[in-house]
Coordinates of C-alpha atoms and ligand atoms in Angstrom, one line a residue:
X307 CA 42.5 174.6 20.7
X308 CA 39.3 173.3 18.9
X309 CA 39.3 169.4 19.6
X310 CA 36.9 167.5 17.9
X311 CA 33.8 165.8 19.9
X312 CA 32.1 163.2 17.7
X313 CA 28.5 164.6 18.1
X314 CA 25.5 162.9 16.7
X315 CA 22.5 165.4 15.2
X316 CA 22.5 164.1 12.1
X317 CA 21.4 160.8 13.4
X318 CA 18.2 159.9 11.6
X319 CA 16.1 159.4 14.8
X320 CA 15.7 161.6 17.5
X321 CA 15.9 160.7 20.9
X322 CA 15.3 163.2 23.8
X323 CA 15.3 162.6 27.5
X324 CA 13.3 164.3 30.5
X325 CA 15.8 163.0 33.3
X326 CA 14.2 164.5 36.9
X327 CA 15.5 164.0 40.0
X328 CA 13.5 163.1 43.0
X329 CA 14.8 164.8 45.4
X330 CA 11.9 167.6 45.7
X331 CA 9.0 168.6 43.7
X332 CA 9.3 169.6 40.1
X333 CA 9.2 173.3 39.7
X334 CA 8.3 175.8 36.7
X335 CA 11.8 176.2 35.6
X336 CA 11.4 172.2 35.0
X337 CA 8.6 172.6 33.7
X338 CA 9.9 175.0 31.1
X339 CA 12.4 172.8 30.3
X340 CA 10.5 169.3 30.0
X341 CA 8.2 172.0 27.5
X342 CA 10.8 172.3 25.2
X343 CA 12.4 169.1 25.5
X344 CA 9.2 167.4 24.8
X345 CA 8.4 169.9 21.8
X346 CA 11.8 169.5 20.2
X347 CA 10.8 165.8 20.1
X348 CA 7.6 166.5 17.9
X349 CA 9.5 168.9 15.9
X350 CA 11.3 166.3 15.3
X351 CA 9.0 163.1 15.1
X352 CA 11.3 161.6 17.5
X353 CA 11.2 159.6 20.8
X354 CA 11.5 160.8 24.0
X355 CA 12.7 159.3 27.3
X356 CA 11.9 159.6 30.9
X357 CA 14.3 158.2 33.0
X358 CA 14.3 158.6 36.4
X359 CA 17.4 159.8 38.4
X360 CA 17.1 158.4 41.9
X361 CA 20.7 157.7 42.3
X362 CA 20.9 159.1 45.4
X363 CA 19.4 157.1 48.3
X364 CA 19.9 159.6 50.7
X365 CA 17.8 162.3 49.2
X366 CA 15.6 160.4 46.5
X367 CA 11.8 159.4 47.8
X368 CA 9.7 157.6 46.3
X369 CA 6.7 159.4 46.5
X370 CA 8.1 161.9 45.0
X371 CA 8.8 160.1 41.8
X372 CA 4.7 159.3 41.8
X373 CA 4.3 163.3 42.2
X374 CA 6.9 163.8 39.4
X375 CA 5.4 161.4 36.7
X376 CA 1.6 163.3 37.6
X377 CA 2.9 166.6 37.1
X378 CA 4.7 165.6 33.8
X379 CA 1.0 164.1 32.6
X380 CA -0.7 167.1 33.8
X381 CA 1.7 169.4 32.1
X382 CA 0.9 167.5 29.3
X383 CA 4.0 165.9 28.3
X384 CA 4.1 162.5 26.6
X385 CA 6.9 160.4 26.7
X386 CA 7.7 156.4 24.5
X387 CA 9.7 154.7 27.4
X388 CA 10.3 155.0 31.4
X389 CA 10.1 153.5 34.5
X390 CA 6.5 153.4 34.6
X391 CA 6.0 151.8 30.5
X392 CA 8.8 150.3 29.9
X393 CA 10.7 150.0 26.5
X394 CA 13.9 148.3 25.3
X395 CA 16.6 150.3 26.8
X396 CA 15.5 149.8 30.4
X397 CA 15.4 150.0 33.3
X398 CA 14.7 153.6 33.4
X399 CA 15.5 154.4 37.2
X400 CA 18.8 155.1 37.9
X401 CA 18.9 153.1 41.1
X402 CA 18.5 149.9 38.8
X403 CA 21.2 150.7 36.3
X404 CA 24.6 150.4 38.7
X405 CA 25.9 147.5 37.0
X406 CA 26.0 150.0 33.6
X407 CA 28.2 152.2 35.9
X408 CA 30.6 149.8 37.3
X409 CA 31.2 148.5 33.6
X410 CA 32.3 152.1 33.3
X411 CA 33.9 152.6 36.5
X412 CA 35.9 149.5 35.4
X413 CA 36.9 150.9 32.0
X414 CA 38.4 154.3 33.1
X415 CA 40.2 152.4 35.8
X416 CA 41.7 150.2 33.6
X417 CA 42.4 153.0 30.9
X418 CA 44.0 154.7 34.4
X419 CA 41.6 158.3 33.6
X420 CA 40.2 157.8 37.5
X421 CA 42.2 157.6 40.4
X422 CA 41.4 157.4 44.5
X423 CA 40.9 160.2 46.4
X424 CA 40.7 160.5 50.3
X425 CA 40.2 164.2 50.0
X426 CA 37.3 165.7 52.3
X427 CA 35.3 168.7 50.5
X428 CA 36.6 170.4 54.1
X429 CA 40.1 169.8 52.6
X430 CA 39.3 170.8 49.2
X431 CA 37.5 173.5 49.7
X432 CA 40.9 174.9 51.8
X433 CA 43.0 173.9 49.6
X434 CA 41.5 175.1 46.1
X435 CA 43.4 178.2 45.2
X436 CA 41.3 178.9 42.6
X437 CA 37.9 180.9 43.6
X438 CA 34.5 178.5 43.6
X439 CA 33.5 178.0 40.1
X440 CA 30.2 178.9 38.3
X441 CA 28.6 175.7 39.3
X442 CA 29.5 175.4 42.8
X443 CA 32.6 173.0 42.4
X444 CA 36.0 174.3 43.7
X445 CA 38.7 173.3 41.2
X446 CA 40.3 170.1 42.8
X447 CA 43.8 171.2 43.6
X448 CA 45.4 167.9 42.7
X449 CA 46.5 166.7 46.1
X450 CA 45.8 162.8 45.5
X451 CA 46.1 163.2 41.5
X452 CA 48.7 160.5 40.5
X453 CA 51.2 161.8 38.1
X454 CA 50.5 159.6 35.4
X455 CA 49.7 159.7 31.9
X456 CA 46.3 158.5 31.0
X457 CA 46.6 155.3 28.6
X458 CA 50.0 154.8 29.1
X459 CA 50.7 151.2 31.0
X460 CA 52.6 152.1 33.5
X461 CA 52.5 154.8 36.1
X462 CA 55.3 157.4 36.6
X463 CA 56.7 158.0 39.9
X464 CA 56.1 161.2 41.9
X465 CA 52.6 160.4 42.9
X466 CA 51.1 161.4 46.1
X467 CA 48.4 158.5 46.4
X468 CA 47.7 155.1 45.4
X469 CA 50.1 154.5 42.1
X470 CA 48.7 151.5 40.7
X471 CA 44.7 151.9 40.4
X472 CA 44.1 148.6 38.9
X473 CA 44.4 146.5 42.4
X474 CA 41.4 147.8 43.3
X475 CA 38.7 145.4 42.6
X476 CA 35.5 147.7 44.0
X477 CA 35.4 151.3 44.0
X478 CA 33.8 151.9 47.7
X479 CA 35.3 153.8 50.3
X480 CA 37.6 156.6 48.6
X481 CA 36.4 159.1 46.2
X482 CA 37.0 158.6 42.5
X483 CA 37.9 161.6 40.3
X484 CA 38.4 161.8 36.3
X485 CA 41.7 163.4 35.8
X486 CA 41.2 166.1 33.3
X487 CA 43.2 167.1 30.9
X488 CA 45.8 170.2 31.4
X489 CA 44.0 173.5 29.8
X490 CA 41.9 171.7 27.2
X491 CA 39.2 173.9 25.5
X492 CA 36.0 171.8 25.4
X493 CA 34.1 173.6 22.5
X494 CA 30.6 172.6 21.3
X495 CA 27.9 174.6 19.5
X496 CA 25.1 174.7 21.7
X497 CA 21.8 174.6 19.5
X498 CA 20.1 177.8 21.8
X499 CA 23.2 179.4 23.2
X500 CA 25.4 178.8 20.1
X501 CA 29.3 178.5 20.6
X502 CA 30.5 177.5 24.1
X503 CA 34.5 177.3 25.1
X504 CA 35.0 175.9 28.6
X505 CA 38.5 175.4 29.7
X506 CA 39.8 172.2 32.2
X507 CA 41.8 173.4 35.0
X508 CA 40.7 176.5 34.8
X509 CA 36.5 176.1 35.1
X510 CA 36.2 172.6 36.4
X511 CA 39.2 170.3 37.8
X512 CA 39.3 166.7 38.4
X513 CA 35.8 165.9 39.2
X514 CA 34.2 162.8 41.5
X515 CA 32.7 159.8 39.0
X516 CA 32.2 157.4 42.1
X517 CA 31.3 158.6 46.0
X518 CA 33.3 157.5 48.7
X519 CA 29.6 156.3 49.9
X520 CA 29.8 153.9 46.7
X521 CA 27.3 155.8 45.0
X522 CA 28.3 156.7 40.9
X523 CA 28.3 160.2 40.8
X524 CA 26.0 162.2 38.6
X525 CA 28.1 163.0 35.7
X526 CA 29.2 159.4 35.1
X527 CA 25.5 158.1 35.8
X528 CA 23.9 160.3 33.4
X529 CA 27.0 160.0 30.4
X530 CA 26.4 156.1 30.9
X531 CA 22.5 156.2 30.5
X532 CA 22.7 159.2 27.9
X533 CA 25.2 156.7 25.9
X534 CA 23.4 153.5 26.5
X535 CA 19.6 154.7 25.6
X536 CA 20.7 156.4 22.6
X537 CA 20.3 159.9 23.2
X538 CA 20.8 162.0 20.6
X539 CA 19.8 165.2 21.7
X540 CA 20.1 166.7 25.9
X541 CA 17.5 169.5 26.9
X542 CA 18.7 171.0 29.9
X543 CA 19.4 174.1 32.3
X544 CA 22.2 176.6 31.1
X545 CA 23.4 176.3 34.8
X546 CA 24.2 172.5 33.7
X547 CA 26.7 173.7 31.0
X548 CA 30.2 173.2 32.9
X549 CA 28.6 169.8 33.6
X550 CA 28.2 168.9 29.8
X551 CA 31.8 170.2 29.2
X552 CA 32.6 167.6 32.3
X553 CA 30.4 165.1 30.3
X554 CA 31.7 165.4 26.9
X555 CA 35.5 164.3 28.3
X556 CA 33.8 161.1 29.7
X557 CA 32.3 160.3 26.5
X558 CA 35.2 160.6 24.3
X559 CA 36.8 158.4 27.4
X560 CA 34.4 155.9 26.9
X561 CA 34.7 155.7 23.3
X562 CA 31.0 157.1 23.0
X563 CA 29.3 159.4 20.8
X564 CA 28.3 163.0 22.6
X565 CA 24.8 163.7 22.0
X566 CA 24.0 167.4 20.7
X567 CA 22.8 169.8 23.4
X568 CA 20.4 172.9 24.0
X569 CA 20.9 174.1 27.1
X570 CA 17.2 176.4 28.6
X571 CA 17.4 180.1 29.9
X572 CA 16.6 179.5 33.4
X573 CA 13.6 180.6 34.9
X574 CA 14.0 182.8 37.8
X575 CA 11.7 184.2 40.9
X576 CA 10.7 187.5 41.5
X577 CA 13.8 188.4 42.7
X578 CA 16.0 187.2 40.0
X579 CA 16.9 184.4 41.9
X580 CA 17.7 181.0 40.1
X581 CA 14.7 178.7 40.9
X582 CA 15.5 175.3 43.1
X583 CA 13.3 172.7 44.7
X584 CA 13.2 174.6 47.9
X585 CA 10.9 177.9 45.8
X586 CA 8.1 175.5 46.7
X587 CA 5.3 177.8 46.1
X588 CA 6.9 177.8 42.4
X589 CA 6.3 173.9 42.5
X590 CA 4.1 172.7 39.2
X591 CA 1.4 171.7 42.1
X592 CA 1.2 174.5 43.5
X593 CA 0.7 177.2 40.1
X594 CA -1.6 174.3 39.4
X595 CA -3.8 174.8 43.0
X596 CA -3.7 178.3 42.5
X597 CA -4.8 177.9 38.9
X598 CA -2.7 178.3 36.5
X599 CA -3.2 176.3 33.3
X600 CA -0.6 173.7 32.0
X601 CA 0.6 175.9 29.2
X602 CA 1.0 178.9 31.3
X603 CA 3.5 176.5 33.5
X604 CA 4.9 174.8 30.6
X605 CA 6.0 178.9 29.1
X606 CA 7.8 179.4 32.6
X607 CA 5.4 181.5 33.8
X608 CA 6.7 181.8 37.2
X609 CA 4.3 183.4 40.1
X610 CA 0.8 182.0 41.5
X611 CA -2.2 184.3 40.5
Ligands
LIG2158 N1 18.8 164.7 37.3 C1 19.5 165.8 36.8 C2 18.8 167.1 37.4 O1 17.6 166.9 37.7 C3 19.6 165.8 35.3 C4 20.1 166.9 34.7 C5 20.5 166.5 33.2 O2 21.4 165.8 33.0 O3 19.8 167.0 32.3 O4 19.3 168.1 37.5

């Protein structure tokens, strides 16, 4: 089934985003990334947006948000607005912004689209019947899913957890999870990969929008932010696609316009191995000591000399 995603490139202004994470230091597959996210900008005499994703106290450090804003101006990337000029849509740190997300969190709750869940990832990970998906995430097996229908006022009965979501006040201490729908195809024309068909229940289940440790969870942080600042267009790693399908249902729940998307090759090692934060001799400071140029970084070139 095609469903329709309002999407916006038509929008007569561009606005891109560079959204790190500071949880190590940038590598070359970012730096490929931020490349063509910051040259689809010019293309398109746009703006673009850092905005820094320290959500995460427990793995976020400071210093390395310095380290990530140098290696962005040595690569040579320019960005219009972030945490460290400003501009109207701040602030541009995640860790600033949780009042954005508890406006959210408040709205799905009182549409009833989230619901508790005590679940451990011990427990789900015995429980899922279906094999680990492509990102990592077993599909939630549905044990604390209420069995209601989203929008409707009231609650049917047969649920196996909390039935009436709108007592609670706070969302801290449980899990919160976005009930997806039943088999949906989410279908979007990716503007590198082309047509992409993910399918709910099947590729991604319910998935977390608030921690247990009260921390928003990426995908609602990042769908608030993307929504609030305007984005029009999202740069990112093909291994983040399941995560836009997962994004594009909270948009449409949130009564926001999707932005387009382009989703990067990803840059591997010399092994064929998906670069992460640990491939620190891949890190953008390192090619740089052993003397690589910016543009040789910024094309993904991926080993020192
Ligand atoms: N902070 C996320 C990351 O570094 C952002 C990904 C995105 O939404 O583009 O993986």
């Amino acid at each position: 089934m095609d469903r329709a995603f309002p999407q916006s490139p038509s929008l007569p202004v561009y606005r891109g985003r560079l959204a790190p994470s500071p949880t190590g230091l940038l590598h070359v597959g970012h730096a490929r990334t931020f490349g063509i996210a910051a040259e689809r900008a010019k293309q398109n005499r746009g703006q673009l947006i850092l905005r820094n994703e320290d959500l995460d106290p427990q793995r976020c450090r400071p210093a390395l948000v310095a380290a990530m804003v140098e290696d962005l101006r040595w690569l040579g990337i320019v960005w219009d607005e972030g945490p460290d000029c400003g501009g109207p849509f701040g602030p541009y740190s995640q860790s600033e912004r949780r009042r954005h997300y508890l406006l959210a969190w408040k709205k799905l709750r009182d549409l009833g689209m989230i619901y508790p869940c005590t679940c451990s990832r011990k427990d789900v990970a015995q429980a899922a019947s279906a094999p680990n998906d492509f990102d990592g995430e077993p599909v939630y097996p549905g044990t604390c899913r209420p069995n209601f229908v989203p929008g409707a006022a009231g609650l049917r009965s047969g649920g196996t957890a909390e039935t009436s979501v709108s007592t609670w006040a706070v969302p801290a201490g449980v899990n919160w999870r976005f009930r997806v729908p039943d088999g949906e195809e989410v279908c979007f024309d990716d503007l590198h990969l082309g047509r992409q068909r993910i399918t709910t229940g099947r590729d991604f289940g319910d998935f977390i929008v608030w921690r247990r440790d009260d921390v928003p969870a990426y995908q609602l942080a990042v769908v608030v932010d993307d929504g609030a600042m305007g984005i029009t267009e999202v740069v990112r790693g093909a291994d983040l696609l399941r995560s836009t399908a997962r994004q594009m249902l909270l948009f449409r729940a949130l009564g926001l316009a999707a932005p387009a998307y382009y989703h990067c090759d990803l840059v591997c090692d010399e092994a064929g191995i998906r670069l992460a934060k640990r491939h620190d001799s891949l890190s953008i400071r390192k090619l740089r000591e052993s003397g690589r140029t910016a543009e040789e970084v910024r094309a993904g070139v991926a080993c020192p000399r």
